[in-house]
XYZ file of C-alpha atoms in Angstrom:
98
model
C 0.000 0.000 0.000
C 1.454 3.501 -0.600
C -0.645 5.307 2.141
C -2.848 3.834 5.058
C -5.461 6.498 6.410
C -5.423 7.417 9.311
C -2.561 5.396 11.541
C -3.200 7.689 14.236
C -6.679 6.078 14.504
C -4.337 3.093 15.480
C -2.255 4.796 17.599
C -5.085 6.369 19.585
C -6.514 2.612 19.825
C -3.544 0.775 21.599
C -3.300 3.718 23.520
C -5.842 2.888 25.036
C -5.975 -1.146 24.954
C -2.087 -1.410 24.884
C -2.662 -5.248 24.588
C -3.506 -4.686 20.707
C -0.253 -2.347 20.040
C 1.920 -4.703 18.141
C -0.378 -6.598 16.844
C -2.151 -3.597 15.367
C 2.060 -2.222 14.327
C 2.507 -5.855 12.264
C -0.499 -5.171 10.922
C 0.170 -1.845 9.520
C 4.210 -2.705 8.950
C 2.771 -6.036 6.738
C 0.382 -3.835 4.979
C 2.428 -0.977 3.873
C 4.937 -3.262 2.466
C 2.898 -5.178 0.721
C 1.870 -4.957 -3.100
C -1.916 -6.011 -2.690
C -4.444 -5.791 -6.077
C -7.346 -7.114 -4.811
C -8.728 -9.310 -2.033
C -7.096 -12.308 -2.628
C -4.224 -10.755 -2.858
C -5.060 -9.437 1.134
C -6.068 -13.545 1.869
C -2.504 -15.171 1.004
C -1.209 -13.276 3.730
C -3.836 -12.484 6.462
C -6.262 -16.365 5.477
C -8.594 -15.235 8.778
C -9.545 -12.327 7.198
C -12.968 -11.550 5.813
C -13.901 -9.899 2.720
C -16.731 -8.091 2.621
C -18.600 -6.122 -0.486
C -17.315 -1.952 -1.737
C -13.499 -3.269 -1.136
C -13.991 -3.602 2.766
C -11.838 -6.284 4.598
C -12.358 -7.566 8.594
C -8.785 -8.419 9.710
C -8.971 -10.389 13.424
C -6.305 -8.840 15.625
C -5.152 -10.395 18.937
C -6.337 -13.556 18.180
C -10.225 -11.958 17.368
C -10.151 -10.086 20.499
C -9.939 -7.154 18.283
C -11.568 -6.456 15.074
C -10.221 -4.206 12.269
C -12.456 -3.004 9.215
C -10.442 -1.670 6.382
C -11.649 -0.144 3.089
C -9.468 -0.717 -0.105
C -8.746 1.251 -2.849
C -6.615 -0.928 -4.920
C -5.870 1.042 -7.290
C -4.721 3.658 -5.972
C -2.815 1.370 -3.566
C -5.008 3.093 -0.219
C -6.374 1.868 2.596
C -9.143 3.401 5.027
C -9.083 2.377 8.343
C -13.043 2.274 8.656
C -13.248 0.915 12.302
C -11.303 -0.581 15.365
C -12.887 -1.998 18.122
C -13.670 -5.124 20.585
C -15.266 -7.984 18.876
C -18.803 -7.192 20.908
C -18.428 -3.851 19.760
C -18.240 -4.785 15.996
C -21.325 -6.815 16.363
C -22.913 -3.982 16.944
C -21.944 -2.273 13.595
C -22.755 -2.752 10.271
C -19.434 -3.609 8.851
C -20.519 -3.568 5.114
C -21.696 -0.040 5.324
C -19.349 1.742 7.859
């Protein structure tokens, strides 16, 4: 990816659940460096992950104690962090529409 909006959206997550900082920092390091065209492109590397419809992907992070929702313009090689959050938290969202 050549830009991942926002990372301080991250950041301001494991602030506050510092359990999820390097897992959320692999995340991000693996994504930036990776050359990713479409959603099974995304799958090779993160299998767990969920692809959803308008370029949206749920990655699990910490094991599915955390859920990520990312929107992908591929491209453009950009990704939108769309939500972060506890698992009970995303069930309470409508992940194809956020």
């Amino acid at each position: 990816m050549k830009r991942i909006l926002a990372k301080s959206t991250l950041r301001e997550f494991w602030d506050k659940y510092p359990d999820s900082e390097q897992y959320l920092k692999t995340w991000y390091d693996t994504a930036m460096n990776s050359k990713w065209n479409n959603p099974n492109d995304v799958k090779n590397i993160y299998a767990n992950a969920s692809i959803l419809k308008n370029g949206r992907v749920v990655f699990n992070i910490k094991g599915n104690t955390y859920r990520l929702i990312v929107k992908f313009n591929f491209e453009y090689e950009l990704a939108f962090i769309r939500f972060i959050g506890s698992h009970a938290e995303y069930d309470k969202i409508d992940a194809d529409n956020i």
